[in-house]
Coordinates of C-alpha atoms and ligand atoms in Angstrom, one line a residue:
X1 CA 0.7 -2.3 -21.2
X2 CA 4.5 -2.1 -20.5
X3 CA 3.8 -0.8 -17.0
X4 CA 1.9 -3.8 -15.8
X5 CA 3.7 -6.6 -14.6
X6 CA 1.7 -9.0 -16.8
X7 CA 1.7 -6.8 -20.0
X8 CA 5.3 -6.3 -19.5
X9 CA 5.7 -10.5 -19.1
X10 CA 3.8 -11.1 -22.1
X11 CA 5.8 -9.2 -24.3
X12 CA 9.1 -10.1 -23.2
X13 CA 7.6 -13.7 -23.7
X14 CA 6.7 -13.2 -27.3
X15 CA 9.9 -11.5 -28.2
X16 CA 12.8 -14.4 -26.5
X17 CA 10.4 -16.9 -28.3
X18 CA 10.7 -15.1 -31.7
X19 CA 14.4 -14.6 -31.0
X20 CA 14.6 -18.2 -30.1
X21 CA 13.0 -19.1 -33.6
X22 CA 15.2 -16.6 -35.6
X23 CA 18.2 -18.6 -33.9
X24 CA 16.4 -21.8 -35.5
X25 CA 15.8 -20.3 -38.7
X26 CA 19.4 -19.3 -39.9
X27 CA 20.8 -22.7 -39.7
X28 CA 17.7 -24.3 -40.8
X29 CA 18.2 -22.1 -44.3
X30 CA 22.1 -23.1 -44.6
X31 CA 20.8 -26.6 -44.2
X32 CA 18.0 -26.7 -46.6
X33 CA 20.6 -24.7 -49.4
X34 CA 23.1 -27.6 -48.8
X35 CA 20.1 -30.1 -49.1
X36 CA 19.1 -28.5 -52.7
X37 CA 22.4 -27.9 -53.7
X38 CA 23.2 -32.0 -53.2
X39 CA 19.8 -33.2 -54.8
X40 CA 21.2 -30.8 -57.6
X41 CA 24.2 -32.5 -58.1
X42 CA 22.6 -35.7 -57.8
X43 CA 20.1 -35.3 -60.9
X44 CA 23.0 -34.0 -62.8
X45 CA 24.9 -37.1 -62.0
X46 CA 21.3 -39.4 -63.0
X47 CA 21.5 -37.2 -66.3
X48 CA 24.9 -37.9 -67.1
X49 CA 24.6 -41.4 -66.4
X50 CA 22.2 -41.6 -70.1
X51 CA 25.8 -40.5 -71.5
X52 CA 26.8 -43.9 -69.8
X53 CA 24.3 -46.2 -71.5
X54 CA 25.1 -44.8 -75.2
X55 CA 27.9 -42.9 -76.5
X56 CA 26.5 -40.6 -78.6
X57 CA 23.1 -38.9 -77.5
X58 CA 21.4 -36.2 -79.8
X59 CA 21.5 -32.7 -78.7
X60 CA 18.1 -32.7 -78.1
X61 CA 18.1 -35.2 -75.6
X62 CA 20.7 -33.5 -74.0
X63 CA 19.4 -30.3 -73.7
X64 CA 16.2 -31.9 -72.4
X65 CA 18.0 -34.0 -70.1
X66 CA 19.6 -30.7 -68.5
X67 CA 16.3 -29.2 -68.3
X68 CA 14.8 -31.5 -66.3
X69 CA 18.1 -31.6 -63.9
X70 CA 17.6 -27.4 -64.1
X71 CA 21.0 -27.0 -64.7
X72 CA 23.2 -25.7 -67.6
X73 CA 25.8 -28.2 -68.0
X74 CA 27.9 -31.0 -66.0
X75 CA 31.2 -32.0 -65.9
X76 CA 32.9 -35.7 -64.4
X77 CA 36.3 -35.8 -63.1
X78 CA 37.4 -39.4 -63.3
X79 CA 40.7 -40.7 -63.0
X80 CA 42.1 -36.9 -63.3
X81 CA 40.4 -36.4 -66.7
X82 CA 37.9 -33.3 -66.7
X83 CA 35.1 -34.5 -69.1
X84 CA 32.5 -32.3 -69.9
X85 CA 29.7 -34.9 -69.7
X86 CA 26.7 -32.6 -70.9
X87 CA 26.6 -29.4 -71.9
X88 CA 24.5 -26.3 -73.1
X89 CA 25.0 -22.6 -73.7
X90 CA 25.4 -20.3 -70.2
X91 CA 23.1 -17.3 -70.6
X92 CA 25.5 -15.2 -68.2
X93 CA 29.2 -15.5 -67.1
X94 CA 29.7 -17.9 -63.7
X95 CA 29.7 -15.6 -60.5
X96 CA 30.3 -17.7 -58.1
X97 CA 31.6 -21.3 -57.2
X98 CA 30.5 -23.5 -54.3
X99 CA 32.3 -26.6 -52.9
X100 CA 30.1 -28.6 -51.2
X101 CA 32.8 -31.5 -50.2
X102 CA 34.0 -29.5 -47.0
X103 CA 32.0 -26.5 -46.1
X104 CA 32.7 -24.3 -42.6
X105 CA 29.4 -23.6 -40.9
X106 CA 30.5 -20.2 -41.3
X107 CA 30.1 -20.3 -44.9
X108 CA 27.2 -22.2 -44.8
X109 CA 25.3 -19.6 -42.9
X110 CA 26.7 -17.0 -45.0
X111 CA 26.2 -18.2 -48.6
X112 CA 22.6 -19.7 -47.1
X113 CA 21.3 -16.0 -46.2
X114 CA 23.4 -14.7 -49.0
X115 CA 21.1 -17.1 -51.4
X116 CA 17.8 -16.2 -49.2
X117 CA 18.1 -12.5 -49.7
X118 CA 19.2 -12.2 -53.0
X119 CA 16.8 -12.5 -55.4
X120 CA 18.6 -11.6 -58.9
X121 CA 19.1 -14.5 -60.8
X122 CA 22.8 -15.7 -61.2
X123 CA 25.0 -18.6 -62.8
X124 CA 27.0 -20.3 -60.3
X125 CA 29.2 -23.3 -60.1
X126 CA 28.7 -25.9 -57.8
X127 CA 31.6 -28.7 -57.0
X128 CA 30.8 -32.0 -55.2
X129 CA 31.2 -35.8 -54.7
X130 CA 29.7 -37.8 -57.1
X131 CA 26.9 -40.3 -55.4
X132 CA 28.2 -43.6 -54.7
X133 CA 31.8 -43.2 -55.7
X134 CA 31.2 -42.9 -59.7
X135 CA 34.6 -40.6 -60.2
X136 CA 36.2 -38.1 -58.4
X137 CA 34.4 -35.1 -58.8
X138 CA 31.0 -33.6 -60.1
X139 CA 30.7 -30.1 -60.9
X140 CA 27.6 -28.6 -62.5
X141 CA 26.8 -25.0 -63.7
X142 CA 23.2 -23.8 -62.8
X143 CA 20.9 -20.7 -62.2
X144 CA 20.4 -19.8 -58.7
X145 CA 16.7 -19.1 -59.1
X146 CA 15.1 -22.1 -58.2
X147 CA 17.5 -22.3 -55.4
X148 CA 16.1 -18.7 -54.1
X149 CA 12.2 -19.6 -54.8
X150 CA 12.7 -22.6 -52.9
X151 CA 14.3 -21.0 -50.0
X152 CA 11.8 -17.8 -50.1
X153 CA 9.1 -20.6 -49.6
X154 CA 10.7 -22.6 -47.0
X155 CA 11.7 -19.7 -44.7
X156 CA 8.1 -18.4 -45.1
X157 CA 6.7 -21.6 -44.1
X158 CA 9.1 -21.8 -41.0
X159 CA 8.1 -18.2 -40.1
X160 CA 4.5 -19.1 -40.1
X161 CA 5.2 -21.9 -37.9
X162 CA 7.5 -20.4 -35.1
X163 CA 4.6 -17.8 -35.0
X164 CA 2.2 -19.9 -34.3
X165 CA 4.2 -21.8 -31.6
X166 CA 5.5 -18.3 -30.1
X167 CA 2.2 -17.2 -29.9
X168 CA 1.0 -20.2 -28.1
X169 CA 3.8 -20.8 -25.9
X170 CA 3.5 -17.1 -24.5
X171 CA -0.1 -17.5 -24.0
X172 CA 0.8 -20.5 -22.1
X173 CA 3.4 -19.0 -20.2
X174 CA 1.3 -15.6 -19.7
X175 CA -1.5 -17.6 -18.3
X176 CA 0.8 -20.0 -15.7
X177 CA 2.6 -16.8 -14.7
X178 CA -0.6 -14.9 -13.9
X179 CA -2.1 -17.9 -12.3
X180 CA 1.3 -18.4 -10.1
X181 CA 2.5 -15.1 -9.3
X182 CA 0.1 -11.9 -10.4
X183 CA -3.0 -13.1 -8.6
X184 CA -1.9 -14.0 -5.4
X185 CA 0.7 -10.9 -5.7
X186 CA -3.0 -9.1 -6.2
X187 CA -4.6 -10.8 -3.0
X188 CA -1.1 -9.6 -1.0
X189 CA -1.0 -5.8 -2.2
X190 CA -5.1 -5.9 -1.7
X191 CA -4.4 -7.4 1.5
X192 CA -2.1 -4.6 2.5
X193 CA -4.3 -1.8 1.5
X194 CA -7.2 -3.3 4.0
X195 CA -4.7 -3.3 6.4
X196 CA -3.6 0.0 6.2
X197 CA -7.1 1.0 6.3
X198 CA -7.0 -0.6 10.3
X199 CA -3.7 -1.2 10.9
X200 CA -5.0 -1.5 14.8
X201 CA -7.5 -4.0 14.3
X202 CA -5.5 -7.4 14.8
X203 CA -8.3 -9.3 12.4
X204 CA -6.7 -7.5 9.3
X205 CA -3.2 -9.2 10.0
X206 CA -2.2 -11.3 7.3
X207 CA -2.9 -15.4 7.4
X208 CA 0.3 -16.5 5.1
X209 CA -1.6 -19.2 2.7
X210 CA 0.8 -18.8 -0.3
X211 CA 2.1 -22.0 -1.9
X212 CA 5.2 -20.7 -3.9
X213 CA 7.9 -20.4 -1.3
X214 CA 8.8 -16.9 -1.8
X215 CA 5.5 -15.6 -1.8
X216 CA 5.1 -17.2 1.4
X217 CA 8.4 -16.1 2.8
X218 CA 7.2 -12.5 1.8
X219 CA 3.5 -13.2 3.5
X220 CA 5.3 -14.5 6.4
X221 CA 7.9 -11.5 6.7
X222 CA 4.6 -8.9 6.7
X223 CA 2.8 -11.2 9.1
X224 CA 5.4 -10.6 11.5
X225 CA 5.7 -7.0 10.7
X226 CA 2.1 -6.2 10.7
X227 CA 1.8 -8.4 14.6
X228 CA 4.5 -6.3 15.7
X229 CA 3.2 -2.7 14.1
X230 CA -0.5 -3.2 15.5
X231 CA 1.2 -4.3 19.0
X232 CA 2.7 -0.8 18.8
X233 CA -0.2 0.5 17.7
X234 CA -2.3 -0.7 20.4
X235 CA 0.0 0.0 23.0
X236 CA 0.9 3.6 22.0
X237 CA -3.0 3.5 22.1
X238 CA -3.2 2.7 25.5
X239 CA -0.3 5.0 26.6
X240 CA -2.0 8.1 25.3
X241 CA -5.0 6.8 27.3
X242 CA -3.0 6.7 30.4
X243 CA -1.7 9.9 29.5
X244 CA -4.9 11.4 29.0
X245 CA -6.4 9.9 32.0
X246 CA -3.3 11.2 34.3
X247 CA -4.0 14.6 33.0
X248 CA -7.6 14.7 33.7
X249 CA -7.1 13.1 37.2
X250 CA -4.1 16.1 37.7
X251 CA -6.5 18.3 36.8
X252 CA -9.4 17.8 39.2
X253 CA -7.0 17.0 42.1
X254 CA -5.3 20.2 41.6
X255 CA -8.6 21.7 42.2
X256 CA -9.5 19.8 45.3
X257 CA -6.0 20.4 46.5
X258 CA -6.4 24.1 46.5
X259 CA -9.2 23.9 48.2
X260 CA -7.4 22.0 50.9
X261 CA -4.7 24.5 50.7
X262 CA -7.3 27.1 51.5
X263 CA -9.0 25.2 54.9
X264 CA -5.2 24.6 55.8
X265 CA -4.4 28.5 55.8
X266 CA -7.1 28.7 58.1
X267 CA -5.6 25.8 60.4
X268 CA -2.3 27.7 60.4
X269 CA -4.3 30.4 62.7
X270 CA -5.2 27.9 65.3
X271 CA -4.5 28.0 68.8
X272 CA -2.9 24.9 69.6
X273 CA 0.9 25.4 68.9
X274 CA 1.4 21.9 67.6
X275 CA -1.3 22.4 64.7
X276 CA 0.4 25.9 64.3
X277 CA 3.7 24.4 64.0
X278 CA 2.5 21.7 61.7
X279 CA 0.2 23.8 59.7
X280 CA 2.7 25.3 56.9
X281 CA 4.3 22.0 56.2
X282 CA 1.0 21.1 55.5
X283 CA 0.5 23.7 53.5
X284 CA 3.7 23.5 51.5
X285 CA 3.3 19.8 51.0
X286 CA -0.1 20.8 49.2
X287 CA 1.7 23.2 47.1
X288 CA 3.7 20.7 46.2
X289 CA 1.1 18.8 45.0
X290 CA -0.7 21.1 43.3
X291 CA 2.5 21.8 41.1
X292 CA 3.1 18.6 40.6
X293 CA -0.5 18.1 39.2
X294 CA -0.2 21.3 37.0
X295 CA 3.1 20.0 35.2
X296 CA 0.9 16.9 34.6
X297 CA -1.2 18.7 32.8
X298 CA 0.3 18.8 29.4
X299 CA -1.3 15.1 28.5
X300 CA -3.9 14.2 25.8
X301 CA -7.2 13.2 27.2
X302 CA -9.0 10.4 27.0
X303 CA -12.5 8.2 28.0
X304 CA -13.7 8.4 31.7
X305 CA -14.2 5.8 33.6
X306 CA -17.9 4.5 33.9
X307 CA -19.7 6.8 36.2
X308 CA -21.2 4.6 39.4
X309 CA -24.4 5.9 39.8
X310 CA -25.9 6.0 43.2
X311 CA -28.7 8.5 44.7
X312 CA -27.7 11.4 46.1
X313 CA -28.9 14.5 47.3
X314 CA -28.1 17.6 45.2
X315 CA -28.3 20.0 48.0
X316 CA -25.7 18.6 50.0
X317 CA -23.3 18.2 47.2
X318 CA -24.2 22.6 46.1
X319 CA -23.3 23.2 49.5
X320 CA -19.9 21.1 49.5
X321 CA -18.9 23.0 46.4
X322 CA -20.2 26.8 47.3
X323 CA -18.2 26.0 50.5
X324 CA -14.9 25.4 49.0
X325 CA -15.8 28.5 46.1
X326 CA -16.8 30.7 48.7
X327 CA -13.5 30.5 50.9
X328 CA -11.4 30.8 47.5
X329 CA -13.2 33.6 46.7
X330 CA -12.3 35.4 50.0
X331 CA -16.4 36.6 50.6
X332 CA -16.0 38.7 47.2
X333 CA -18.3 36.9 45.4
X334 CA -22.2 36.2 46.6
X335 CA -23.3 32.3 46.3
X336 CA -27.1 31.6 46.2
X337 CA -28.4 27.9 45.7
X338 CA -31.7 27.8 44.6
X339 CA -32.3 23.8 44.9
X340 CA -35.3 22.1 46.7
X341 CA -34.0 20.2 50.2
X342 CA -34.9 16.8 49.4
X343 CA -34.1 16.8 45.4
X344 CA -32.5 13.5 44.8
X345 CA -31.2 12.3 41.6
X346 CA -28.9 9.4 40.7
X347 CA -25.7 10.4 39.4
X348 CA -22.0 9.5 40.3
X349 CA -21.1 11.4 43.0
X350 CA -17.5 12.4 42.3
X351 CA -17.7 13.0 39.1
X352 CA -21.0 15.4 39.4
X353 CA -18.9 17.1 42.1
X354 CA -16.2 17.7 39.5
X355 CA -18.3 19.1 37.0
X356 CA -20.1 21.5 39.1
X357 CA -16.9 22.5 41.1
X358 CA -15.3 22.9 37.8
X359 CA -18.2 25.4 36.3
X360 CA -18.2 27.6 39.7
X361 CA -14.4 27.6 39.8
X362 CA -14.6 29.0 36.0
X363 CA -17.3 31.5 37.0
X364 CA -15.3 32.2 40.1
X365 CA -12.3 33.2 38.2
X366 CA -14.5 35.1 35.4
X367 CA -15.9 37.3 38.3
X368 CA -13.1 37.9 39.7
X369 CA -11.1 39.2 37.0
X370 CA -13.9 41.8 36.8
X371 CA -15.1 44.7 39.3
X372 CA -18.0 45.0 40.7
X373 CA -20.3 42.5 43.3
X374 CA -20.0 39.3 41.7
X375 CA -22.9 36.3 42.0
X376 CA -23.3 33.1 41.3
X377 CA -26.4 30.9 41.2
X378 CA -26.7 27.3 41.3
X379 CA -30.1 25.6 40.6
X380 CA -31.9 22.2 39.8
X381 CA -34.9 21.1 39.7
X382 CA -36.5 17.7 38.5
X383 CA -38.2 18.2 35.0
X384 CA -40.1 15.6 32.9
X385 CA -37.8 12.4 31.7
X386 CA -34.5 14.4 33.7
X387 CA -32.8 16.6 36.0
X388 CA -31.7 19.7 35.0
X389 CA -28.9 21.8 37.1
X390 CA -27.8 25.6 36.4
X391 CA -24.4 27.1 37.0
X392 CA -25.1 30.9 36.6
X393 CA -23.1 34.2 37.1
X394 CA -23.1 37.9 36.6
X395 CA -20.1 37.8 35.0
X396 CA -18.3 39.4 31.6
X397 CA -19.6 35.8 29.7
X398 CA -17.2 34.0 27.6
X399 CA -14.4 34.9 25.6
X400 CA -14.6 34.5 21.9
X401 CA -11.7 32.2 22.0
X402 CA -13.4 30.2 24.6
X403 CA -17.1 30.2 22.7
X404 CA -15.3 28.6 19.4
X405 CA -13.8 25.8 21.3
X406 CA -16.3 25.6 23.8
X407 CA -15.8 21.7 25.3
X408 CA -12.3 21.2 23.1
X409 CA -10.0 20.2 25.1
X410 CA -6.6 22.2 25.5
X411 CA -8.1 24.8 23.1
X412 CA -10.6 27.2 25.1
X413 CA -8.7 28.4 27.9
X414 CA -8.0 31.6 28.3
X415 CA -7.6 32.3 32.5
X416 CA -3.6 32.3 33.5
X417 CA -2.6 29.2 35.0
X418 CA -5.6 27.4 33.5
X419 CA -5.2 24.3 30.8
X420 CA -8.2 24.6 29.2
X421 CA -9.6 21.1 30.3
X422 CA -12.4 21.8 32.9
X423 CA -14.8 22.5 30.3
X424 CA -13.9 19.2 28.1
X425 CA -13.7 17.4 30.8
X426 CA -17.1 18.1 32.6
X427 CA -18.7 17.5 29.1
X428 CA -17.3 14.1 29.1
X429 CA -18.2 13.1 32.5
X430 CA -21.8 14.6 31.7
X431 CA -22.1 12.5 28.8
X432 CA -20.9 9.2 30.3
X433 CA -24.1 9.8 32.2
X434 CA -26.2 9.8 29.1
X435 CA -26.8 13.6 29.7
X436 CA -25.4 17.1 28.2
X437 CA -23.7 20.1 29.0
X438 CA -24.4 23.2 27.4
X439 CA -23.6 27.1 27.3
X440 CA -27.2 28.1 27.6
X441 CA -26.5 32.0 27.5
X442 CA -23.2 34.2 27.4
X443 CA -22.8 37.9 27.0
X444 CA -22.5 41.0 29.2
X445 CA -24.7 40.1 31.7
X446 CA -23.4 36.9 32.7
X447 CA -23.1 33.2 31.7
X448 CA -25.6 29.9 32.1
X449 CA -24.0 26.6 31.9
X450 CA -26.6 23.8 32.3
X451 CA -26.5 20.4 32.7
X452 CA -29.2 17.9 31.6
X453 CA -29.3 14.5 33.3
X454 CA -31.6 11.9 31.9
X455 CA -33.7 10.0 34.2
X456 CA -34.4 7.2 31.6
X457 CA -30.9 5.1 31.9
X458 CA -30.8 5.4 35.5
Ligands
ATP1 N1 -18.8 31.1 33.6 C1 -17.9 31.9 32.5 N2 -17.2 33.1 32.7 C2 -16.3 33.4 31.7 N3 -15.8 32.7 30.9 C3 -15.6 31.4 30.8 C4 -17.1 30.9 32.1 N4 -16.8 29.8 31.8 C5 -15.6 29.5 31.5 N5 -15.2 30.7 30.6 C6 -14.1 30.7 29.6 O1 -13.8 29.4 29.1 C7 -12.7 28.7 29.1 C8 -12.4 27.5 29.0 O2 -12.6 27.0 30.4 P1 -11.8 25.5 31.1 O3 -12.8 25.6 32.3 O4 -12.2 24.8 30.1 O5 -10.6 26.0 31.0 P2 -9.9 26.6 31.9 O6 -10.8 27.1 33.2 O7 -8.8 27.5 31.1 O8 -8.8 26.0 32.6 P3 -8.7 24.7 33.4 O9 -8.5 23.5 32.8 O10 -7.5 25.0 35.0 O11 -9.9 24.9 34.3 C9 -12.0 29.8 30.2 O12 -10.5 29.9 30.3 C10 -12.9 30.8 30.6 O13 -12.1 31.7 29.6
MG2 MG1 -11.9 25.8 34.2

């Protein structure tokens, strides 16, 4: 209970209210004792009036008068003469005298508490002014028992009342603080938790609604913090996407430039002196561009833009890819194409080119690293509900690491100089077409990557 704010507040309220009641009790006890003793003096004076009326009274009457007033004897001082007015035997010696005429507050408090807690029966002397100036001084001897009992009864009564009041006050205060502070605070906390779950969602930013000024200020501060944070997160996300996009563009741009470089190599051999002179410069420019692409490839990936679908002739696209790859393989690899000349499908030509080119490039690189005559076959056909395209090679199959991280950016690459992005990009591009790129087979006899493009959403 002491760990929660409400529990702590409840306990503290009870403690403080009890403390306040005790502070009230102590002076009340002193006051009560003072009143009690004054009343005793008054009663003694009234009893002694009987003596004024009659000169001699019987000892029986005297004893009765004293008993009614609950005192042992009374001394009146008039005109400097000390006169024992009423008397009865005192059962024990007098232990203390109290002068009620000019008591200090401190004495009253100390004597009051002593009378409350000392339960033994003593005989005390009390001095005070007589009522209505009937003499100079009145002095009585009395037992403390009556006083003690009356004080205890009074204190118990005060304590009961204070307990009831403190309990009521504590409950009311507790309720008020709970309504005004704890509930709004809990709302703010639960809001913070829901914001933490989706900080990039602008809808979860707090809408300040507290009526308490302090709480409102906290909410306002939190709102501006959340607005800033959400903005920063969004910007970061955009930058990450931009970085990813740049990486992908660089990747495929590098491949395209590599092909361009190969073509340019041929141009260098041209008879035309102008062409021969400019060609090396062109080669160098392209090399620099390739280098730039490669250095950019350290960035993350993001969603590709939606494909721009159009009808395209697949044999044409295959031809483009093969031509570039053939050039790169320098004739060491045989390319075959198994596709109907008029097969048409709907796809984004640029993106599909990038995919098939990536697959061929991978196959070529794998074949180049192994001895023997390499063979790459591109095939495609129309099937029920979809088109399929396959890129098959007779290479060594995918290394274990590549297989385990298939289609994961930056993870599966094992080729030197490769970035491990090619397959991840290709898979994403095909997914963008609603299709699927998969590794159909990979063993010592070779690998087959297959693409399935659905006709339904075309
Ligand atoms: N046909 C294949 N035969 C053997 N291994 C392959 C084949 N295709 C892909 N791999 C393996 O899969 C890995 C991942 O290919 P991926 O195209 O994703 O990256 P990369 O070729 O290394 O780099 P880049 O991003 O430049 O394409 C390659 O490093 C290679 O080891
Ligand atoms: Mg590759």
